[in-house]
mmCIF file of C-alpha atoms and ligand atoms in Angstrom:
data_model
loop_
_atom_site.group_PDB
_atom_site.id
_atom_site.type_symbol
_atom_site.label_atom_id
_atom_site.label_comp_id
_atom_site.label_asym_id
_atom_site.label_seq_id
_atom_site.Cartn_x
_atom_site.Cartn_y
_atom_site.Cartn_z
ATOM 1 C CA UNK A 1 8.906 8.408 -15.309
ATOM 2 C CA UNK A 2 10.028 9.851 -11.957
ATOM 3 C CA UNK A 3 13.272 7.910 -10.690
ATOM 4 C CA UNK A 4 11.404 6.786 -7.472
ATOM 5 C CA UNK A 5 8.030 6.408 -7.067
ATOM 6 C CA UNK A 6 5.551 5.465 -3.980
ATOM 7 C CA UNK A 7 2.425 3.358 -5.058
ATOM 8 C CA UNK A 8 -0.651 2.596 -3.170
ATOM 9 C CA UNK A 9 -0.201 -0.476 -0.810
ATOM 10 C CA UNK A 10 -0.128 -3.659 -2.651
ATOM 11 C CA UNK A 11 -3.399 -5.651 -1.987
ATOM 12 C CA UNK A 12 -3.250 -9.204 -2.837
ATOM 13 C CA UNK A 13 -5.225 -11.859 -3.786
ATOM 14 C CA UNK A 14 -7.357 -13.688 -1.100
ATOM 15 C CA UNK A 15 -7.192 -16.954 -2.879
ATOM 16 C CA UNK A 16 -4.469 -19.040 -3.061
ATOM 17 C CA UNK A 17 -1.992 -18.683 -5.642
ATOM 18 C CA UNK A 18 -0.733 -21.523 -7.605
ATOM 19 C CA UNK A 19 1.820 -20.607 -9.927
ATOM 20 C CA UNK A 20 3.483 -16.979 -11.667
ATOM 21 C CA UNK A 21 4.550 -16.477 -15.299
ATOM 22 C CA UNK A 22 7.395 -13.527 -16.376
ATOM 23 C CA UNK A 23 8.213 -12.509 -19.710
ATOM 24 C CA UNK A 24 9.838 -9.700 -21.505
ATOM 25 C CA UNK A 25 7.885 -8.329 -23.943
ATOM 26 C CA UNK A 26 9.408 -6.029 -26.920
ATOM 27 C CA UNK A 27 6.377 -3.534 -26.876
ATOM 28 C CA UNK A 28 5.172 -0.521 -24.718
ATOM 29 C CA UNK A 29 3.416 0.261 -22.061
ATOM 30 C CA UNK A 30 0.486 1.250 -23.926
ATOM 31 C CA UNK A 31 -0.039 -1.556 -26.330
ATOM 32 C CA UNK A 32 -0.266 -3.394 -23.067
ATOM 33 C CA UNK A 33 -3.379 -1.495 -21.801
ATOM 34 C CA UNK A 34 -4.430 -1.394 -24.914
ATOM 35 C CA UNK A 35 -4.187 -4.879 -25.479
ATOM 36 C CA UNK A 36 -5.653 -5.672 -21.743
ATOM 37 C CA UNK A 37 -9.051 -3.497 -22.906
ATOM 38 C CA UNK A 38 -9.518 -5.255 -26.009
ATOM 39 C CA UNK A 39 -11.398 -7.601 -25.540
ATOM 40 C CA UNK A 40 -13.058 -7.708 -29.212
ATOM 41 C CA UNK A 41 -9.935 -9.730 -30.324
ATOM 42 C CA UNK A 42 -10.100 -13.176 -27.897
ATOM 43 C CA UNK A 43 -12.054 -15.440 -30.070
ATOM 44 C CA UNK A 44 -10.291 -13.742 -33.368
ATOM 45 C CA UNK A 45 -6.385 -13.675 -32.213
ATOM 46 C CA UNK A 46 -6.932 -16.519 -29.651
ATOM 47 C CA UNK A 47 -9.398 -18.600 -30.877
ATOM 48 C CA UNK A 48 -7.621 -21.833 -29.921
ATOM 49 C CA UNK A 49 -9.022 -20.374 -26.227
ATOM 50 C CA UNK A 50 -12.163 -18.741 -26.856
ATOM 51 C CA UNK A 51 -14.888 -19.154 -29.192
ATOM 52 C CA UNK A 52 -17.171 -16.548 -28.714
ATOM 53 C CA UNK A 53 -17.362 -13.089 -26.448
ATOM 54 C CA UNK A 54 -20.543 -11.325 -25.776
ATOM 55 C CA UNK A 55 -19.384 -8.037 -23.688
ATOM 56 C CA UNK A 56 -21.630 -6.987 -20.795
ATOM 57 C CA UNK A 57 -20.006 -3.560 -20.127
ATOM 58 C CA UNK A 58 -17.354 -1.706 -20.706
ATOM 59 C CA UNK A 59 -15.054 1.643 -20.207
ATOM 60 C CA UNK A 60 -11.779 2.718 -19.337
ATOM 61 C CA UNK A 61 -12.010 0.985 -16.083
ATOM 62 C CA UNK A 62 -12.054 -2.521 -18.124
ATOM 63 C CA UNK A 63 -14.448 -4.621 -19.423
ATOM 64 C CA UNK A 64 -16.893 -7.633 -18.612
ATOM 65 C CA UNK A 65 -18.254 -10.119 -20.736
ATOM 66 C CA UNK A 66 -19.467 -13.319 -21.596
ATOM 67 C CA UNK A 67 -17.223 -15.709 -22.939
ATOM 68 C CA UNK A 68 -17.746 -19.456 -24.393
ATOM 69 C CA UNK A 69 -14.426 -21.672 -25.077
ATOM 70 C CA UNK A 70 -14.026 -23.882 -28.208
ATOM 71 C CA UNK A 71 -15.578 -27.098 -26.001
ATOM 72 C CA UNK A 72 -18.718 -24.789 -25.217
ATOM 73 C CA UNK A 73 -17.822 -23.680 -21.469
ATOM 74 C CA UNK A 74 -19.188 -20.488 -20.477
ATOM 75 C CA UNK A 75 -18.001 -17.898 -18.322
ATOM 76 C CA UNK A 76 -18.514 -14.257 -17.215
ATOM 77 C CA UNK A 77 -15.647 -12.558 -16.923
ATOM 78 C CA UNK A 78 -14.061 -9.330 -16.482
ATOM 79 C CA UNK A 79 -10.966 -7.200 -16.521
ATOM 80 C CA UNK A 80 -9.700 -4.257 -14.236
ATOM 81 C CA UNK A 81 -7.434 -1.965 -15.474
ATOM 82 C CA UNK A 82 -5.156 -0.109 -13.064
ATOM 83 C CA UNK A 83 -2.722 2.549 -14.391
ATOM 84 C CA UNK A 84 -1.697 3.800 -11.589
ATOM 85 C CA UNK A 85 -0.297 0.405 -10.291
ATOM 86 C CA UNK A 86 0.361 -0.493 -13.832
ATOM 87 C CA UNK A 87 -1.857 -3.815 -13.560
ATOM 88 C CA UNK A 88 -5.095 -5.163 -14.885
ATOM 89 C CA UNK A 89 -6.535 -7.832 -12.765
ATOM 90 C CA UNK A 90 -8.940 -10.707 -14.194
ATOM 91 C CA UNK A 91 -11.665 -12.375 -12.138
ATOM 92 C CA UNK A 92 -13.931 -15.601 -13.470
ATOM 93 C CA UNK A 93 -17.569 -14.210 -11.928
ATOM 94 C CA UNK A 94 -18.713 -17.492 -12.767
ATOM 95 C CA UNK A 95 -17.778 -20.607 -14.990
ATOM 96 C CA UNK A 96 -15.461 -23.979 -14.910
ATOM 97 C CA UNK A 97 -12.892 -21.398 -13.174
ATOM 98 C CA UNK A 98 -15.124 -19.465 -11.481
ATOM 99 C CA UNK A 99 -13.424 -17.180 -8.567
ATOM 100 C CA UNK A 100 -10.065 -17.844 -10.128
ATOM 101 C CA UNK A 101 -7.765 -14.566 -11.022
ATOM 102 C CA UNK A 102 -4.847 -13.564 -12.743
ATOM 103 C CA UNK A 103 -3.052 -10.616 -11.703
ATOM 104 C CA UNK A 104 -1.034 -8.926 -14.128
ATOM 105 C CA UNK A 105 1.912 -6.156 -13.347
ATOM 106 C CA UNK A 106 3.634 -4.537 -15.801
ATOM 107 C CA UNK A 107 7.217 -2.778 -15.435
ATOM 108 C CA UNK A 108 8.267 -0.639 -18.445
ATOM 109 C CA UNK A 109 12.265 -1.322 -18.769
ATOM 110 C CA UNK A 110 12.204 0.475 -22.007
ATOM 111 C CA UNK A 111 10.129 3.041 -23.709
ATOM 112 C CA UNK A 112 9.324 -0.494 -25.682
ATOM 113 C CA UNK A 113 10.602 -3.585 -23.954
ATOM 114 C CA UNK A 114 7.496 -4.399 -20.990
ATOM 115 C CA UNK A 115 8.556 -7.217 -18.114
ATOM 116 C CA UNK A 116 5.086 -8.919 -16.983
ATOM 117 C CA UNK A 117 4.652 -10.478 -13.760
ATOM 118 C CA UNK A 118 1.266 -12.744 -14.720
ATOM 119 C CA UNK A 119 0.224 -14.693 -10.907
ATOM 120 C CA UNK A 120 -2.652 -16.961 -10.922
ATOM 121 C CA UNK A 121 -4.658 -17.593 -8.008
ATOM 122 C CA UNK A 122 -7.056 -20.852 -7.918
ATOM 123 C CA UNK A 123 -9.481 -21.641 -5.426
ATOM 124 C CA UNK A 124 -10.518 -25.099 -4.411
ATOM 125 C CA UNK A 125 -7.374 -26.587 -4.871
ATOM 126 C CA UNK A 126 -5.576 -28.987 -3.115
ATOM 127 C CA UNK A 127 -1.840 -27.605 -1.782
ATOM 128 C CA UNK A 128 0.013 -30.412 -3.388
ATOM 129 C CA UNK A 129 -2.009 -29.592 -6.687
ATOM 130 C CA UNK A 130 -1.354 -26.199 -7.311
ATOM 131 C CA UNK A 131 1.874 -26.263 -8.671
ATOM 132 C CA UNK A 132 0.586 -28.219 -11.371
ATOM 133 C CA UNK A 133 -2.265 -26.141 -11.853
ATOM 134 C CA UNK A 134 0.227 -22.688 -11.963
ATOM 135 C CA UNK A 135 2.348 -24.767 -14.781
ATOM 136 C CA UNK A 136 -0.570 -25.042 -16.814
ATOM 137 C CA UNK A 137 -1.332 -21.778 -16.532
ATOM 138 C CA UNK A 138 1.839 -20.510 -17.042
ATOM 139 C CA UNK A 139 1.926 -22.572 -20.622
ATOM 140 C CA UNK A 140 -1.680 -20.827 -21.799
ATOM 141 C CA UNK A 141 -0.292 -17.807 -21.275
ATOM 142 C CA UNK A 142 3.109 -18.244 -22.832
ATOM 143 C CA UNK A 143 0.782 -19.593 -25.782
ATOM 144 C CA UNK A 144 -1.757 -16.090 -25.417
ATOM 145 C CA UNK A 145 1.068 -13.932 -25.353
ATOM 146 C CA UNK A 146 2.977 -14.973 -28.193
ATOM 147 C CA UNK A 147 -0.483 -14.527 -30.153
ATOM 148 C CA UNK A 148 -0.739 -10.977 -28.531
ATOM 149 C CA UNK A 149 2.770 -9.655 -29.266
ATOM 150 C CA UNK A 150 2.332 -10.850 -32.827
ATOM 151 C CA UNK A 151 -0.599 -8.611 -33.159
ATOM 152 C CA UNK A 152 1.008 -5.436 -30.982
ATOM 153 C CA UNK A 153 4.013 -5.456 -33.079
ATOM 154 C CA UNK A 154 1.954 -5.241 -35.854
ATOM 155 C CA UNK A 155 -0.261 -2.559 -34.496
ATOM 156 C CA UNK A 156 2.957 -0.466 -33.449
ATOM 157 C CA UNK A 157 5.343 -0.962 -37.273
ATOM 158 C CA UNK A 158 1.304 0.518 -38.608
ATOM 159 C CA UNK A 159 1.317 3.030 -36.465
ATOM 160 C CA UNK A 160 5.073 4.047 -36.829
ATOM 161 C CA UNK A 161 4.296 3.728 -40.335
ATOM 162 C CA UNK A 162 1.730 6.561 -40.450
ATOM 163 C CA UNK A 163 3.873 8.955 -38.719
ATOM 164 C CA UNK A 164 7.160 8.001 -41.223
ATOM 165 C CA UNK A 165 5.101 7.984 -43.817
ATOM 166 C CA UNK A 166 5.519 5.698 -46.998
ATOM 167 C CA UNK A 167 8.325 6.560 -49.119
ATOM 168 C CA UNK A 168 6.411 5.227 -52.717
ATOM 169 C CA UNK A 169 4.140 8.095 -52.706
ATOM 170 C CA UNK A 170 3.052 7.680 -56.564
ATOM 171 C CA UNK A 171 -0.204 9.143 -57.008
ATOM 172 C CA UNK A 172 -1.029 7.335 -60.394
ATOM 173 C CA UNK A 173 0.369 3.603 -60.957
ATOM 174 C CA UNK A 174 0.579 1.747 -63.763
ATOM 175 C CA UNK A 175 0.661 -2.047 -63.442
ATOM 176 C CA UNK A 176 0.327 -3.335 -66.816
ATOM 177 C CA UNK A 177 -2.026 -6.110 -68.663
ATOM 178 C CA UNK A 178 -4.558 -7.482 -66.318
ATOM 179 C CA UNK A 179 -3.887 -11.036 -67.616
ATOM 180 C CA UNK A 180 0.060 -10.415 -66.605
ATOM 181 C CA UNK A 181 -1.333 -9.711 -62.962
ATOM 182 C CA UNK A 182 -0.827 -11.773 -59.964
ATOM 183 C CA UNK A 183 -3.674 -11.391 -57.743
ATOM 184 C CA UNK A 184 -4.095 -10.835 -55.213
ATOM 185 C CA UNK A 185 -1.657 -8.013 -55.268
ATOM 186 C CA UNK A 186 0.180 -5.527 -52.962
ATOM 187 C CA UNK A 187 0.236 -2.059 -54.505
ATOM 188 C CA UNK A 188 0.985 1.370 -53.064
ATOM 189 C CA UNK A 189 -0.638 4.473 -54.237
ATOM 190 C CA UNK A 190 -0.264 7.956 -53.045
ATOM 191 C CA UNK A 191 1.554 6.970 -50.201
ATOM 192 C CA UNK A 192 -1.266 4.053 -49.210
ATOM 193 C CA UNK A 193 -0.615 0.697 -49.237
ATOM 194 C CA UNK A 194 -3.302 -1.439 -50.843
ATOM 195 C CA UNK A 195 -4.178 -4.792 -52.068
ATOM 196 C CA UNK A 196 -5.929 -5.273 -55.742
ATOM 197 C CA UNK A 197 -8.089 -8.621 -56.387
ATOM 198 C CA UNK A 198 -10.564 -9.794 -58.290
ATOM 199 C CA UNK A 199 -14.056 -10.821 -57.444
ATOM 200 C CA UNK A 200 -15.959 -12.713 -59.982
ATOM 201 C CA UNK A 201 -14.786 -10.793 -63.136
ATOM 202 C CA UNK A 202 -14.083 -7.620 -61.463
ATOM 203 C CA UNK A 203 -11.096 -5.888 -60.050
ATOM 204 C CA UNK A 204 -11.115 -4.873 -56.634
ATOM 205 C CA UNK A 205 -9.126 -2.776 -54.338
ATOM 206 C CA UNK A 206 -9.204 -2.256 -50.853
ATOM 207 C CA UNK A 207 -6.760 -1.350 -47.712
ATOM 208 C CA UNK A 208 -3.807 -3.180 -46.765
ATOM 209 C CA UNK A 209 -4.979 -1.824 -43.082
ATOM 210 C CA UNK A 210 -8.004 -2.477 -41.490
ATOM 211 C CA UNK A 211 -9.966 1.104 -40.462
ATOM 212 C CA UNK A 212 -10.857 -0.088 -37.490
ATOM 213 C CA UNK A 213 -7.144 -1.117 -35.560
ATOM 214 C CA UNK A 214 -4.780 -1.457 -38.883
ATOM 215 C CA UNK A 215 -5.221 -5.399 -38.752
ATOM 216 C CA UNK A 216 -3.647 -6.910 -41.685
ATOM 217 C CA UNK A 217 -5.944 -7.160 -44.855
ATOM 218 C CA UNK A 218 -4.095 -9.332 -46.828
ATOM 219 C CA UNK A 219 -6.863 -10.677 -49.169
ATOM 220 C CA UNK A 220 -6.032 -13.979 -47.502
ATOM 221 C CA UNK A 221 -9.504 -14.369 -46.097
ATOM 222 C CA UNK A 222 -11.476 -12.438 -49.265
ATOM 223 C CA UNK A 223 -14.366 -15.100 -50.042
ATOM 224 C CA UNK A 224 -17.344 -14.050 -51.959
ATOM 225 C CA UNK A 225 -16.483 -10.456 -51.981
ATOM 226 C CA UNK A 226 -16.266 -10.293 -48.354
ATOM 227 C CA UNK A 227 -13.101 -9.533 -46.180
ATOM 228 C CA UNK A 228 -12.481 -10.519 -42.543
ATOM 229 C CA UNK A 229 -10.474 -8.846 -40.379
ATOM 230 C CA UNK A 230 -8.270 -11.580 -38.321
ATOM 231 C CA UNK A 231 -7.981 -8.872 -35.386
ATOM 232 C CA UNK A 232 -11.170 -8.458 -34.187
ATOM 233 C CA UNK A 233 -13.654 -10.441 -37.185
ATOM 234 C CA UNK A 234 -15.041 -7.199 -38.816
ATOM 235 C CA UNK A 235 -16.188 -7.953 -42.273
ATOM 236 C CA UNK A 236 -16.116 -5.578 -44.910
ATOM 237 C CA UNK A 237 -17.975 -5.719 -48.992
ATOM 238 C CA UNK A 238 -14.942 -4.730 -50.842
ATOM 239 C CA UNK A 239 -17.377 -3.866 -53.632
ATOM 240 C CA UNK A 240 -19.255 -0.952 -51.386
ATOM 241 C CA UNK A 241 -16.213 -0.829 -48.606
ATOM 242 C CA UNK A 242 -19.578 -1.232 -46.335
ATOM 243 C CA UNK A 243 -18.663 -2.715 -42.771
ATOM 244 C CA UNK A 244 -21.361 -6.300 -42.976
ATOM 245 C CA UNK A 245 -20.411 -7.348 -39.808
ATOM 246 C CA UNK A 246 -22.348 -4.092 -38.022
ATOM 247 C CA UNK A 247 -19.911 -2.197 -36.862
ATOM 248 C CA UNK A 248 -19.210 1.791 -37.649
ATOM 249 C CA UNK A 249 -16.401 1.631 -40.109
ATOM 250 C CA UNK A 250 -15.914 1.188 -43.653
ATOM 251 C CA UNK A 251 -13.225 1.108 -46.671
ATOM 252 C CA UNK A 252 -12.482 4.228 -47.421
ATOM 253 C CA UNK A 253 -10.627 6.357 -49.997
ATOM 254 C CA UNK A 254 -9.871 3.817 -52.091
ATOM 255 C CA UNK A 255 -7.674 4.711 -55.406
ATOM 256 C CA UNK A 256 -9.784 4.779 -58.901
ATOM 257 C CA UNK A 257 -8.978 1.507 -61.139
ATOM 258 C CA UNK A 258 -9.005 2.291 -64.856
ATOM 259 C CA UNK A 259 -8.746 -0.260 -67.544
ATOM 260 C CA UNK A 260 -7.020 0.546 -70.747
ATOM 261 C CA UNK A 261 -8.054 -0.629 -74.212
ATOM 262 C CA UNK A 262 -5.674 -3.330 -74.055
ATOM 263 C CA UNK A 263 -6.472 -4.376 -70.911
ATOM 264 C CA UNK A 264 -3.910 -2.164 -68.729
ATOM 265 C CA UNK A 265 -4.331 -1.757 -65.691
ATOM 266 C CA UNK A 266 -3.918 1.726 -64.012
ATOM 267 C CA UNK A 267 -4.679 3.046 -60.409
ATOM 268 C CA UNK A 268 -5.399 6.471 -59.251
ATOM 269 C CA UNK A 269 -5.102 8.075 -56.338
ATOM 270 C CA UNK A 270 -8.310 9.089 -54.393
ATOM 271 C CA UNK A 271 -8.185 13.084 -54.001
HETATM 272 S S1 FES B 301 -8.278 -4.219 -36.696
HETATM 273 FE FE1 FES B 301 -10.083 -4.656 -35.652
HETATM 274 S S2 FES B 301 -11.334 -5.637 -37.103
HETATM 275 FE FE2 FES B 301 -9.555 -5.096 -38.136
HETATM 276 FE FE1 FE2 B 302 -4.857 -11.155 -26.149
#
């Protein structure tokens, strides 16, 4: 980043603003955009907030979509990205909050430490209100973020991961007895990290990162033979590694479990 820098004018709101939240966050620049254009994961990672999105459009620019919260409001809203003034604005088109918007800047300090500048601006509200109104604002987000940098830190020690690499890089693992086995269990093979479980009578094993962002398959939510996602709600047959919830992606290259005489349990690598 140049040591000085001229942006474009700052244009602000028109309606009046009622309160600003600022936070350090320990992740980069680009898990921020990439955070502010997902909007898949709202009812999944924040569903205390939102119940439901239906998105209208899409693109780099940002996004716009339909949203319902966990009392049944709906809104439309949507989300402007700007990179080159390093914020991502966010109207209400229509809704409870409808013509509110939250203005977010973002100032890299590190290549991963982020310090957002979040300002809400209400309209409709009474001067001796809005202060009120900005604390409440400010305490959603405090709540929204702490659910986002859970899931960027995440994202980033998975994507580290895969350039590292995994130092277990066994391509054929023994586990022993099945009956021994706690399941579900963590297991690396061939430098993968996977998770073997049992549905019905049968041994399973699938990913211990989702295809479609890493997301954390844990086997926590396996239920009938069916895995959800908690990232963005993708569900996935861990029998066929098919994708149920109708989305392009699918389990993939998934070690070969053999079962010894005496019940042992061995995995091998895919090739
Ligand atoms: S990471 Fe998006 S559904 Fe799993
Ligand atoms: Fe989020």
């Amino acid at each position: 980043m140049p040591e000085h820098e001229i942006l474009p004018p700052f244009q602000g709101s028109a309606v009046p603003h009622v309160g600003t939240y600022r936070r350090v966050l320990p992740v980069s620049l680009e898990r921020m955009y990439e955070n502010s254009l997902d909007w898949e994961h709202l009812p999944h990672v924040h569903s205390s907030s939102f119940s439901q999105i239906d998105c209208e459009a899409e693109g780099p620019w940002g996004w716009r979509a339909a949203l319902v919260s966990p009392g049944g409001d709906a809104s439309v809203v949507e989300l402007r990205l700007d990179r080159a003034c390093r914020r991502w604005i966010t109207r209400n088109l229509s809704g409870p909050a409808a013509g509110a918007e939250i203005w977010t800047h973002a100032f890299p300090i590190e290549p991963r430490r982020v310090d957002i500048v979040v300002d809400f601006f209400v309209p409709g509200v009474a001067a001796e209100q809005r202060s009120r109104l900005g604390q409440a604002y400010a305490r959603l987000y405090e709540r929204l973020y702490d659910e986002d940098v859970a899931m960027m830190l995440e994202r980033q020690r998975q994507l580290d991961r895969r350039i590292d690499g995994v130092r277990d890089n066994e391509r054929v693992v023994e586990l022993g007895v099945r009956e021994d086995l706690e399941l579900p269990l963590a297991v690396t093979v061939g430098g993968r990290e996977y998770v073997l479980a049992q549905v019905e009578d049968d041994l399973v094993i699938f990913p211990r990162q989702c295809p479609h962002q890493l997301g954390p398959l844990d086997g926590r939510d396996l239920q009938d033979g069916v895995l959800r996602c908690p990232w963005h709600g993708y569900r996935f047959d861990v029998r066929t590694g098919n994708c149920v919830s109708g989305q392009r992606c699918r389990l993939s290259n998934l070690p070969e479990i053999r079962l010894g005489r005496s019940g042992e349990v061995t995995l091998s690598a895919a090739c």
